């Protein structure tokens, strides 16, 4: 009850910020970001677009990958209208396609740009069951697996940039408190909904993908520490806000639900605050493997803190993104 009251009134936590803080407010202490190159997925609308705008205002060079180049160009134009001096590159990326992810990374590396910040923000809520071209359930493929491969392929560039510049690299995975709604065997459930649509539940599939984001953060933080890399990774719950994530369910019922819940909803500038805080604030130097909500460290679900499950998911993910035709992903295999 007390936490709900704090949320509603926007009471500041240990960081000095709270649920009512905006992205611009939390980046005031981040200083000039002109030495930073940031890749932000899902930056054509909603929270991602606000994140990109605020980072551009702070001087960061932006790379905006998107499935729709038209939407990305429009997002760029909106940012440039407010920040005429901003440097923004638009590139093609479909996170549901591992081939597209590899092509994007290859194209980005050909530009020989530094990389200090990767924000894995893009998200999809798929109401109808679908399978991506790589044979994996669509929500999981877009929200998690594509970002897993993207991060894996960009990690060397992040580490190289940190070593050359002395500026610590940061990875931010945008998850959701909904990750706590999933219980059970995540690998087995992924196998079930990939093979048989009769087991598909849109909300549970979304919760699974967000749990995967949390577990990815935990395992990657451990691996970065083992490598003594000057790169951190954290994940965030942005809060509840009406964005294009609900675009497949517009109408009276959706409008009514959001109206009734309006006191709990954040504005988009407020929802982008935690991402921007974790991406830029000096206080988070050397902080890694943590989960943040309302710009303060928070607690994940019990499953989200299970390090053995994080390692298990990582192993399965490595097989799923493997180019080796012999590396067949069997989610029901006892190995995982």
Short mmCIF file of C-alpha atoms in Angstrom, two decimals, residues 80-271:
data_model
loop_
_atom_site.label_atom_id
_atom_site.label_comp_id
_atom_site.label_asym_id
_atom_site.label_seq_id
_atom_site.Cartn_x
_atom_site.Cartn_y
_atom_site.Cartn_z
CA UNK A 80 16.03 17.49 -35.95
CA UNK A 81 13.17 20.00 -35.79
CA UNK A 82 13.96 20.41 -32.06
CA UNK A 83 17.71 19.75 -32.24
CA UNK A 84 18.98 21.06 -35.59
CA UNK A 85 22.59 20.20 -34.77
CA UNK A 86 21.90 16.56 -33.90
CA UNK A 87 23.62 13.77 -35.81
CA UNK A 88 21.24 10.91 -36.55
CA UNK A 89 21.69 7.84 -38.73
CA UNK A 90 18.70 5.79 -39.88
CA UNK A 91 19.29 2.12 -40.64
CA UNK A 92 17.21 -0.95 -41.47
CA UNK A 93 16.59 -3.60 -38.81
CA UNK A 94 13.87 -6.21 -38.29
CA UNK A 95 14.47 -7.76 -34.87
CA UNK A 96 12.28 -10.76 -35.69
CA UNK A 97 14.82 -11.78 -38.34
CA UNK A 98 18.26 -12.99 -37.29
CA UNK A 99 19.51 -12.36 -40.83
CA UNK A 100 18.35 -8.75 -40.57
CA UNK A 101 20.14 -8.38 -37.24
CA UNK A 102 23.38 -9.67 -38.72
CA UNK A 103 23.02 -7.39 -41.75
CA UNK A 104 22.44 -4.37 -39.53
CA UNK A 105 25.53 -5.07 -37.43
CA UNK A 106 27.63 -5.62 -40.55
CA UNK A 107 26.44 -2.29 -41.99
CA UNK A 108 27.01 -0.46 -38.70
CA UNK A 109 30.53 -1.84 -38.35
CA UNK A 110 31.33 -0.72 -41.91
CA UNK A 111 30.74 2.88 -40.75
CA UNK A 112 33.63 2.49 -38.27
CA UNK A 113 31.78 4.43 -35.59
CA UNK A 114 32.37 4.11 -31.84
CA UNK A 115 29.59 2.71 -29.66
CA UNK A 116 29.11 3.59 -26.01
CA UNK A 117 25.40 2.99 -25.47
CA UNK A 118 23.00 0.28 -26.64
CA UNK A 119 19.36 0.63 -25.62
CA UNK A 120 17.32 -2.48 -26.41
CA UNK A 121 13.93 -0.78 -26.26
CA UNK A 122 11.83 -2.24 -29.08
CA UNK A 123 8.86 -4.33 -27.98
CA UNK A 124 5.91 -6.10 -29.54
CA UNK A 125 2.69 -7.52 -28.07
CA UNK A 126 1.39 -10.09 -30.55
CA UNK A 127 -2.30 -10.83 -29.98
CA UNK A 128 -2.41 -13.47 -32.67
CA UNK A 129 -0.04 -16.43 -32.71
CA UNK A 130 2.77 -16.07 -35.25
CA UNK A 131 6.12 -17.67 -36.01
CA UNK A 132 9.10 -15.68 -37.29
CA UNK A 133 11.18 -16.70 -40.30
CA UNK A 134 13.67 -18.42 -37.98
CA UNK A 135 10.98 -20.72 -36.60
CA UNK A 136 10.53 -19.08 -33.17
CA UNK A 137 7.37 -17.58 -31.65
CA UNK A 138 7.13 -13.95 -32.80
CA UNK A 139 6.87 -12.09 -29.47
CA UNK A 140 9.89 -13.91 -28.04
CA UNK A 141 11.84 -13.46 -31.28
CA UNK A 142 11.23 -9.71 -31.47
CA UNK A 143 11.42 -8.71 -27.82
CA UNK A 144 14.25 -10.96 -26.73
CA UNK A 145 16.04 -13.17 -29.25
CA UNK A 146 16.75 -10.41 -31.78
CA UNK A 147 18.12 -8.22 -28.99
CA UNK A 148 20.18 -11.12 -27.65
CA UNK A 149 21.93 -11.52 -31.00
CA UNK A 150 22.21 -7.76 -31.54
CA UNK A 151 23.93 -7.34 -28.18
CA UNK A 152 26.18 -10.35 -28.75
CA UNK A 153 27.37 -9.00 -32.11
CA UNK A 154 27.90 -5.42 -30.87
CA UNK A 155 29.68 -6.35 -27.65
CA UNK A 156 33.19 -6.15 -29.09
CA UNK A 157 32.52 -2.66 -30.44
CA UNK A 158 31.21 -1.56 -27.04
CA UNK A 159 34.29 -2.96 -25.28
CA UNK A 160 36.70 -1.51 -27.85
CA UNK A 161 35.14 1.95 -27.56
CA UNK A 162 35.29 1.84 -23.76
CA UNK A 163 38.95 0.85 -23.89
CA UNK A 164 39.88 3.61 -26.34
CA UNK A 165 37.86 6.42 -24.77
CA UNK A 166 37.85 5.46 -21.10
CA UNK A 167 34.09 6.03 -21.10
CA UNK A 168 32.26 3.06 -19.64
CA UNK A 169 29.92 1.40 -22.12
CA UNK A 170 26.31 0.80 -21.10
CA UNK A 171 23.62 -1.60 -22.26
CA UNK A 172 20.02 -0.99 -21.20
CA UNK A 173 17.42 -3.72 -21.67
CA UNK A 174 13.85 -2.46 -21.48
CA UNK A 175 11.80 -5.10 -19.67
CA UNK A 176 8.56 -4.75 -17.70
CA UNK A 177 7.15 -5.61 -14.30
CA UNK A 178 4.94 -7.99 -16.28
CA UNK A 179 7.94 -10.34 -16.29
CA UNK A 180 6.71 -11.37 -12.84
CA UNK A 181 3.48 -12.70 -14.32
CA UNK A 182 5.32 -15.67 -15.83
CA UNK A 183 5.85 -18.81 -13.81
CA UNK A 184 6.86 -22.30 -14.85
CA UNK A 185 9.50 -23.63 -17.22
CA UNK A 186 10.23 -20.83 -19.68
CA UNK A 187 12.10 -22.99 -22.21
CA UNK A 188 9.37 -25.63 -22.22
CA UNK A 189 6.63 -23.01 -22.65
CA UNK A 190 8.54 -21.40 -25.52
CA UNK A 191 8.69 -24.80 -27.19
CA UNK A 192 4.97 -25.35 -26.70
CA UNK A 193 3.87 -22.01 -28.16
CA UNK A 194 6.37 -22.28 -30.99
CA UNK A 195 5.10 -25.71 -32.02
CA UNK A 196 1.42 -25.54 -31.17
CA UNK A 197 -0.67 -22.37 -31.30
CA UNK A 198 -3.35 -23.94 -29.09
CA UNK A 199 -1.03 -23.31 -26.11
CA UNK A 200 -0.55 -19.65 -27.05
CA UNK A 201 -1.63 -16.96 -24.61
CA UNK A 202 -0.62 -13.46 -25.72
CA UNK A 203 -0.12 -12.03 -22.24
CA UNK A 204 1.88 -15.01 -20.99
CA UNK A 205 4.03 -14.95 -24.13
CA UNK A 206 4.73 -11.26 -23.58
CA UNK A 207 5.57 -11.90 -19.91
CA UNK A 208 7.95 -14.67 -21.01
CA UNK A 209 9.79 -12.32 -23.38
CA UNK A 210 10.12 -9.67 -20.66
CA UNK A 211 11.40 -12.28 -18.19
CA UNK A 212 13.96 -13.28 -20.82
CA UNK A 213 15.14 -9.64 -20.94
CA UNK A 214 15.71 -9.72 -17.18
CA UNK A 215 17.55 -13.05 -17.24
CA UNK A 216 19.67 -11.88 -20.20
CA UNK A 217 20.72 -8.89 -18.11
CA UNK A 218 21.73 -11.09 -15.16
CA UNK A 219 23.80 -13.52 -17.20
CA UNK A 220 25.43 -10.87 -19.39
CA UNK A 221 26.43 -8.84 -16.33
CA UNK A 222 28.17 -11.92 -14.91
CA UNK A 223 29.97 -12.59 -18.20
CA UNK A 224 31.10 -8.96 -18.55
CA UNK A 225 32.52 -9.10 -15.03
CA UNK A 226 34.40 -12.30 -15.87
CA UNK A 227 35.89 -10.59 -18.94
CA UNK A 228 36.76 -7.50 -16.88
CA UNK A 229 35.03 -5.46 -19.58
CA UNK A 230 34.39 -1.77 -18.94
CA UNK A 231 30.76 -2.24 -19.97
CA UNK A 232 27.68 -2.55 -17.78
CA UNK A 233 24.21 -3.90 -18.45
CA UNK A 234 21.01 -3.18 -16.55
CA UNK A 235 17.31 -3.58 -17.23
CA UNK A 236 14.37 -1.30 -16.58
CA UNK A 237 10.62 -1.28 -16.09
CA UNK A 238 9.48 1.97 -17.73
CA UNK A 239 6.03 2.00 -16.13
CA UNK A 240 2.57 1.73 -17.61
CA UNK A 241 1.90 4.13 -20.46
CA UNK A 242 -0.29 3.98 -23.51
CA UNK A 243 2.01 3.58 -26.49
CA UNK A 244 1.86 1.95 -29.91
CA UNK A 245 2.35 -1.39 -28.13
CA UNK A 246 -1.47 -1.49 -27.96
CA UNK A 247 -1.95 -0.55 -31.59
CA UNK A 248 -3.63 -3.86 -32.51
CA UNK A 249 -6.41 -3.29 -29.97
CA UNK A 250 -7.75 0.24 -30.43
CA UNK A 251 -11.38 0.93 -29.68
CA UNK A 252 -13.93 1.61 -26.98
CA UNK A 253 -12.86 -1.13 -24.53
CA UNK A 254 -9.17 -0.21 -24.74
CA UNK A 255 -9.99 3.48 -24.40
CA UNK A 256 -12.21 2.80 -21.38
CA UNK A 257 -9.58 0.68 -19.61
CA UNK A 258 -6.93 3.34 -20.10
CA UNK A 259 -9.31 6.07 -18.94
CA UNK A 260 -10.13 4.20 -15.73
CA UNK A 261 -6.44 3.50 -15.13
CA UNK A 262 -5.33 7.02 -16.03
CA UNK A 263 -4.22 7.83 -12.48
CA UNK A 264 -1.72 4.97 -12.69
CA UNK A 265 -0.45 5.75 -16.18
CA UNK A 266 2.72 7.69 -16.85
CA UNK A 267 3.20 10.29 -19.54
CA UNK A 268 5.71 9.29 -22.20
CA UNK A 269 8.38 11.70 -20.82
CA UNK A 270 7.92 10.06 -17.41
CA UNK A 271 8.00 6.56 -18.87
#
